[in-house]
Coordinates of C-alpha atoms and ligand atoms in Angstrom, one line a residue:
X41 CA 54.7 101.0 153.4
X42 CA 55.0 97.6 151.4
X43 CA 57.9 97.1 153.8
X44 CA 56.0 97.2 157.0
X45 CA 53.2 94.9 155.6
X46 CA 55.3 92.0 154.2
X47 CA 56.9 91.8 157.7
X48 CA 53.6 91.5 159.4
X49 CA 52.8 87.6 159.3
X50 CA 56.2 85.9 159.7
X51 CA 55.4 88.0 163.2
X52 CA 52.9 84.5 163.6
X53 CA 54.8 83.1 165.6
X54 CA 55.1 82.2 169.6
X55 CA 58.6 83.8 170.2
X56 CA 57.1 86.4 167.8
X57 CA 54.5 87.2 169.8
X58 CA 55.9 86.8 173.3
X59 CA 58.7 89.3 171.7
X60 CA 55.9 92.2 170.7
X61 CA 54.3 91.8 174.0
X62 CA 57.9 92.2 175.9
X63 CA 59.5 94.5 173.4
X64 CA 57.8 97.4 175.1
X65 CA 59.3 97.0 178.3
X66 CA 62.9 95.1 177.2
X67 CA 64.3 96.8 174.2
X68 CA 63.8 100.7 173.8
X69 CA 66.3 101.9 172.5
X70 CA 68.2 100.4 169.6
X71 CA 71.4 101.2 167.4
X72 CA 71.4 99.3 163.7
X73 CA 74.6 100.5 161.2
X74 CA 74.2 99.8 157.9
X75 CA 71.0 100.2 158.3
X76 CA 70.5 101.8 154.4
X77 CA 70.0 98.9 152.7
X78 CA 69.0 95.4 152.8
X79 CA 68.8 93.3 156.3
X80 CA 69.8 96.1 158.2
X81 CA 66.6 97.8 156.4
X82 CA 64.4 95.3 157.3
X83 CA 65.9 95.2 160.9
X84 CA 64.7 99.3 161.1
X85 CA 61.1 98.2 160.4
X86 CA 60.8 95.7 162.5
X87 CA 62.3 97.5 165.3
X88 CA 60.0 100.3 164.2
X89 CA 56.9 98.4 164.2
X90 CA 57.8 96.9 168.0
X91 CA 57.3 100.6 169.1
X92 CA 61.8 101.3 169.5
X93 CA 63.5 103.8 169.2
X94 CA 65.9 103.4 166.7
X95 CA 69.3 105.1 165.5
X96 CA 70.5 104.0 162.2
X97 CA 73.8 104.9 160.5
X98 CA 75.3 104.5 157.3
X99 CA 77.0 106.9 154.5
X100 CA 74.8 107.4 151.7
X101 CA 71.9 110.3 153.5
X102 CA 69.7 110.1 150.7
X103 CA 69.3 106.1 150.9
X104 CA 68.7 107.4 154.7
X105 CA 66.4 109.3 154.4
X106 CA 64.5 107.1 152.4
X107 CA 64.4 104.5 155.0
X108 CA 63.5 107.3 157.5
X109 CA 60.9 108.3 155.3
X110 CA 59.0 104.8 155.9
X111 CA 59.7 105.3 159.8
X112 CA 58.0 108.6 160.0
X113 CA 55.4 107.7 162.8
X114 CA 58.3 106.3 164.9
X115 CA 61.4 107.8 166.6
X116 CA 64.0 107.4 164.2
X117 CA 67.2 108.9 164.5
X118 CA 69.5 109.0 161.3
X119 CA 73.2 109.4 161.1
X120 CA 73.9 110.2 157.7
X121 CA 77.6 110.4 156.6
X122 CA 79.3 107.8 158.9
X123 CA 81.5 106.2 157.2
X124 CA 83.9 103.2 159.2
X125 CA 86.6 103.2 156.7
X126 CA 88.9 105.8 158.7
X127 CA 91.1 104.4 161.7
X128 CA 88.9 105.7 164.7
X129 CA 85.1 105.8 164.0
X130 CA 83.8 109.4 166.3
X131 CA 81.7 107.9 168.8
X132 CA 78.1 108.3 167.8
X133 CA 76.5 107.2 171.2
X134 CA 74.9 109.2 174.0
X135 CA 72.2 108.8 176.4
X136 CA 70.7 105.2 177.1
X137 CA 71.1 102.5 175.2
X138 CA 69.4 98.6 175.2
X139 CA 70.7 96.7 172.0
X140 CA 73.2 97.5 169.5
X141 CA 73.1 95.8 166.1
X142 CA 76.5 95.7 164.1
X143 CA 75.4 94.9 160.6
X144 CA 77.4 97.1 157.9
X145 CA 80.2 95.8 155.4
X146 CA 82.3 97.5 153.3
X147 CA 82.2 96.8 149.3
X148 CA 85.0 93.8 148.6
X149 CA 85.0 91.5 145.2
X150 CA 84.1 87.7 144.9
X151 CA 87.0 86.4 143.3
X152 CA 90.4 84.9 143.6
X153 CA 92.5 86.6 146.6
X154 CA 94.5 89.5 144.8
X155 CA 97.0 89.9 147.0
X156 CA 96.0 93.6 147.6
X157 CA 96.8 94.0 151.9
X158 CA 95.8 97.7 151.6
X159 CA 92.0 96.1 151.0
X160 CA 92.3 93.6 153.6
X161 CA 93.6 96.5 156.5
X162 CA 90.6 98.6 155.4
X163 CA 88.0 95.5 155.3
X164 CA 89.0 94.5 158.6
X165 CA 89.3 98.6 159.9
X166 CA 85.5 98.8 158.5
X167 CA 83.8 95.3 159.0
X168 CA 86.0 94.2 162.5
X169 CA 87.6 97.0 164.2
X170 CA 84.5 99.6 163.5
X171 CA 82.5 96.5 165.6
X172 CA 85.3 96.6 168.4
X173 CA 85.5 100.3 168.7
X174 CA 81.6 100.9 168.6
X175 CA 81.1 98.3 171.4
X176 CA 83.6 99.7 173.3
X177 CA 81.9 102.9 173.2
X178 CA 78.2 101.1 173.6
X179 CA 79.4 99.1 176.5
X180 CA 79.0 101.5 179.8
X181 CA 75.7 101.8 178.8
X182 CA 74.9 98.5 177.9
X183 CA 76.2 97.7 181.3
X184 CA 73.6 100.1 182.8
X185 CA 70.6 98.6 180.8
X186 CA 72.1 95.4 180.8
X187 CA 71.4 95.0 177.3
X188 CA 72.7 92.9 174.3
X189 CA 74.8 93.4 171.4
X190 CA 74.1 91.9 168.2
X191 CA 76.9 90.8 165.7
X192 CA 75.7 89.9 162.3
X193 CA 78.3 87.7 160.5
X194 CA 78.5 84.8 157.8
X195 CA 78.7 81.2 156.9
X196 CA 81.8 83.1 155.2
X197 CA 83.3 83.7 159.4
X198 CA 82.8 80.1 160.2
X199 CA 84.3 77.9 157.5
X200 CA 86.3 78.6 154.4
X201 CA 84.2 79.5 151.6
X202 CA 86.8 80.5 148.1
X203 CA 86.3 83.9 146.6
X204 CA 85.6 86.3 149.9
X205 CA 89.1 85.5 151.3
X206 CA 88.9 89.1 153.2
X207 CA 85.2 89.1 153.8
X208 CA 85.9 85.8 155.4
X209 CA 88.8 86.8 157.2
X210 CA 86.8 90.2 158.7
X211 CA 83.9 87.6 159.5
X212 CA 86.4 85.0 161.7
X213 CA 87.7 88.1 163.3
X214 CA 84.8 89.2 164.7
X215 CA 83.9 85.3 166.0
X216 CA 87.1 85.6 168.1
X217 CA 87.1 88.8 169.2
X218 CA 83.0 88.2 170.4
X219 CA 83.3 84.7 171.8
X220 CA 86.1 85.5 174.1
X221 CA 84.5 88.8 175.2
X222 CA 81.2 87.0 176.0
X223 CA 83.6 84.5 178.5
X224 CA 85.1 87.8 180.1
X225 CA 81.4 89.1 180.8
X226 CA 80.5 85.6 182.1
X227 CA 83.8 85.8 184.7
X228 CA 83.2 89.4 185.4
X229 CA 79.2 89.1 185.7
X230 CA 78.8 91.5 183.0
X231 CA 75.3 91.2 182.0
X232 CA 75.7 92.3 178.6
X233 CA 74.4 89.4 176.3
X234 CA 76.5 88.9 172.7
X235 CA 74.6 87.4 169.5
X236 CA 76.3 86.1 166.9
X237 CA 74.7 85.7 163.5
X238 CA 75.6 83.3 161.2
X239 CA 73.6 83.8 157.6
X240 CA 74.0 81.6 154.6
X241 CA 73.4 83.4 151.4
X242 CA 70.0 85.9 151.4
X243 CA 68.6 87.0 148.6
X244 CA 64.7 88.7 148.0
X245 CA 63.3 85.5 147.0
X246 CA 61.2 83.2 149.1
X247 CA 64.3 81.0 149.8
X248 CA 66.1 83.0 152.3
X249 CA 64.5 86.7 152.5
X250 CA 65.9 89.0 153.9
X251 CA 62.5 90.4 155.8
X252 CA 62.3 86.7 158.0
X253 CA 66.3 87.3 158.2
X254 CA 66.3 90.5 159.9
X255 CA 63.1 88.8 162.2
X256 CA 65.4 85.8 163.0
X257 CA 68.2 88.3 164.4
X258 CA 66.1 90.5 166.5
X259 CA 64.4 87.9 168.2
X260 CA 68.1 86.2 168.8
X261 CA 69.5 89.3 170.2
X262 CA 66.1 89.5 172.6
X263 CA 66.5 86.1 173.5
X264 CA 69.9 86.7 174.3
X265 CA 71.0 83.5 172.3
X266 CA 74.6 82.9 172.0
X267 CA 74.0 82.7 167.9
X268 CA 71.7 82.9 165.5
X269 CA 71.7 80.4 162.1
X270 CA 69.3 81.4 159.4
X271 CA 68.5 79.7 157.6
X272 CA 69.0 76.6 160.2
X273 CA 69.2 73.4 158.4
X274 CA 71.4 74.9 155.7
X275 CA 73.8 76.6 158.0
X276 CA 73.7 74.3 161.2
X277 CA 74.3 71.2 159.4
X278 CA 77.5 72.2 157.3
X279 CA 78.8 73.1 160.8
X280 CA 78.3 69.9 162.3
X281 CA 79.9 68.1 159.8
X282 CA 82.8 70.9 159.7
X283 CA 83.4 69.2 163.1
X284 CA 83.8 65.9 162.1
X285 CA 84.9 65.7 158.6
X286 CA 86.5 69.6 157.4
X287 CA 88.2 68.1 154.4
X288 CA 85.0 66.5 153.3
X289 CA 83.1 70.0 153.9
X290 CA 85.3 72.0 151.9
X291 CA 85.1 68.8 148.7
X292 CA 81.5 69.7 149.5
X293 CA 81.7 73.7 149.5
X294 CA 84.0 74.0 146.2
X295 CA 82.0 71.9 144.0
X296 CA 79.6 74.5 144.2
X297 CA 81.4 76.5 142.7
X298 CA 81.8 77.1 138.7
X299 CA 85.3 79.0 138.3
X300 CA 86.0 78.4 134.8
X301 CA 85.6 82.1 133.9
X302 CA 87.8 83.3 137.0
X303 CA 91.0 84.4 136.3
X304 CA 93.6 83.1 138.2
X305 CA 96.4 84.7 140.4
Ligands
LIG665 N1 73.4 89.4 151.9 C1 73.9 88.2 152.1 O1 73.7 87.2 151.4 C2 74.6 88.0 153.4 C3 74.9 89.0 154.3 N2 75.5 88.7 155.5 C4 75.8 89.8 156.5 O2 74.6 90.5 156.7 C5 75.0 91.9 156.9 C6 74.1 92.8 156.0 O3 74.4 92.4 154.7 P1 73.6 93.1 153.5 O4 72.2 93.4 153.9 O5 73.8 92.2 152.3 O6 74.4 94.4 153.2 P2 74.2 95.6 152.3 O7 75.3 95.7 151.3 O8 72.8 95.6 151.7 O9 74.3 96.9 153.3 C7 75.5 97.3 153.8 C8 75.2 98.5 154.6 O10 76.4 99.0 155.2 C9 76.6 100.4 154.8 N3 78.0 100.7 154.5 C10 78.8 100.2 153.5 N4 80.1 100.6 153.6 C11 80.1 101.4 154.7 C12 81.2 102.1 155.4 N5 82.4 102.1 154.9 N6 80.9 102.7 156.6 C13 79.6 102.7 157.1 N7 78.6 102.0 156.5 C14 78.8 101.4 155.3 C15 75.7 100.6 153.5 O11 75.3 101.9 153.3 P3 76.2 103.0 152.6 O12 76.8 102.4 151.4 O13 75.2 104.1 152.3 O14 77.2 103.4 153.6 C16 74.6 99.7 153.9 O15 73.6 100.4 154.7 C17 76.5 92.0 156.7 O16 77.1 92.0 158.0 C18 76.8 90.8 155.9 O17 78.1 90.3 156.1 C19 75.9 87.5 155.8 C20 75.7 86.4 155.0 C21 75.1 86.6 153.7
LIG666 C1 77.9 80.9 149.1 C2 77.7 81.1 150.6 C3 76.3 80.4 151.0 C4 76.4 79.0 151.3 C5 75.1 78.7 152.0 O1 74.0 78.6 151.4 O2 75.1 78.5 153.2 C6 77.5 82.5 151.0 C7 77.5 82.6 152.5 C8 77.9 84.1 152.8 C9 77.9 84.7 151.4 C10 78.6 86.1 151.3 C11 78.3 87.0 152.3 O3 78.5 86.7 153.5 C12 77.9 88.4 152.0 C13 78.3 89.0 150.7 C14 77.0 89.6 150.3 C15 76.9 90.2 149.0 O4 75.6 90.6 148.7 C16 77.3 89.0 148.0 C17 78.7 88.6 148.2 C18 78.9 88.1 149.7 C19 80.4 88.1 149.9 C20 78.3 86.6 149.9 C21 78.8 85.6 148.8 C22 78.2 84.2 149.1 C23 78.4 83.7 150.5 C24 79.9 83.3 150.7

């Protein structure tokens, strides 16, 4: 497919390659949710091209199937139907496992915070506690393979950006909740590596797209990096100065914005 093609040379690379050549014996078996559309899409091909098998989850079957359709000379496993928004997701894991890739969000707006808790308790059920209660499930045999999970998250989780209020609040959750887990493994020997990705904006331009995105977070999660920024210079270097100057970062981050169309609350 086009797909598979257009993710061929940004596989140039030396990590690239030293990944194919290891892939085969490291990372098998592979979970991605929200694997329908974008990044988590492009994840499934690359995954698919490095010879995994790969389980991919999200609601809509048909966009599934689509997806599967690409995938059809690999082991794909789809699971159609699962949806995160109710309190206890059914645990959809059995047999071995080597990575597992939490990448779905649930639909929010991009607009002045509403007020509206309801959506904020059902963000955070679908984009934070789905994450805890799949690794919990994931994590005895993780432990076996000692394998890696992979948390994809936002410039959004990291500093305050207006207008995703609870996107952004789902997105710091899952920092905490991962960062102090990874110290537990540490203490306890655990070795389970955790990836945390931090994205700036992607979009299906040349700028940031999201086939070298989904590249950047396997290879992160087979590296077994602490966290991933893509892109780099425009994620890493807002962070540093978060560090140092906050106020100034935020002067920086909200005259990007154009609000003069957005009602206010
Ligand atoms: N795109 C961007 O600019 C950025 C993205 N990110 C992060 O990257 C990741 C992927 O983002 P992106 O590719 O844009 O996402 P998409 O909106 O393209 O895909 C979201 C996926 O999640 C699934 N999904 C949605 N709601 C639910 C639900 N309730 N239960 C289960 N699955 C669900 C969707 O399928 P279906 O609707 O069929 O269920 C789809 O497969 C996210 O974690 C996001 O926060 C971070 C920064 C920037
Ligand atoms: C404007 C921010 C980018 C700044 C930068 O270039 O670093 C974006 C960073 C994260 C974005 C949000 C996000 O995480 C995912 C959602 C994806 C949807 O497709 C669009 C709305 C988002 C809430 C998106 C909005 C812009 C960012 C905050």
């Amino acid at each position: 497919s086009s797909s598979l093609e257009v993710a061929a040379p940004s596989l140039a690379g030396f990590t690239g390659v030293a990944l194919l050549l290891f892939w085969e014996q490291l990372w098998k078996r592979v979970i991605v949710t929200g694997a329908s559309t974008g990044i988590g899409e492009q994840m499934a091909y690359h995954l698919a091209r490095m010879g995994s098998h790969i389980l991919v989850t999200a609601r809509t079957e048909a966009k599934l199937q689509k997806v599967n359709g690409k995938l059809s000379t690999h082991t794909c496993t789809c699971i159609p139907a699962i949806s995160y928004s109710t309190l206890m997701p059914a645990p959809l894991i059995s047999g071995g496992l080597d990575m597992l890739i939490l990448n779905h969000i649930g639909k929010s707006y991009f607009s002045y915070f509403d007020g509206d808790v309801g959506h904020v308790q059902k963000l955070l059920q679908i984009n934070f506690l789905s994450y805890v209660a799949m690794t919990v499930s994931a994590l005895p045999m993780l432990k076996e393979s000692e394998g890696s999970i992979v948390v994809v998250s936002s410039m959004a989780g990291k500093v305050g950006f207006p207008l995703t209020v609870p996107y952004s609040a789902t997105k710091f959750a899952l920092d905490g909740f991962f960062s102090s887990l990874r110290q537990e493994f540490s203490m306890q020997s655990v070795n389970v590596s955790i990836t945390l990705c931090v994205l700036g904006f992607i979009n299906t331009g040349k700028i940031s797209p999201k086939e070298e995105c989904a590249l950047e977070i396997i290879k992160g999660g087979a590296l077994r990096q602490r966290e991933v920024y893509y892109r780099y210079a425009s994620t890493k270097i807002p962070l540093l100065i978060r560090d140092w100057a906050a106020d100034f970062l935020d002067y920086l981050i909200r005259k990007c914005y154009n609000t003069e169309n957005l009602k206010k609350n």
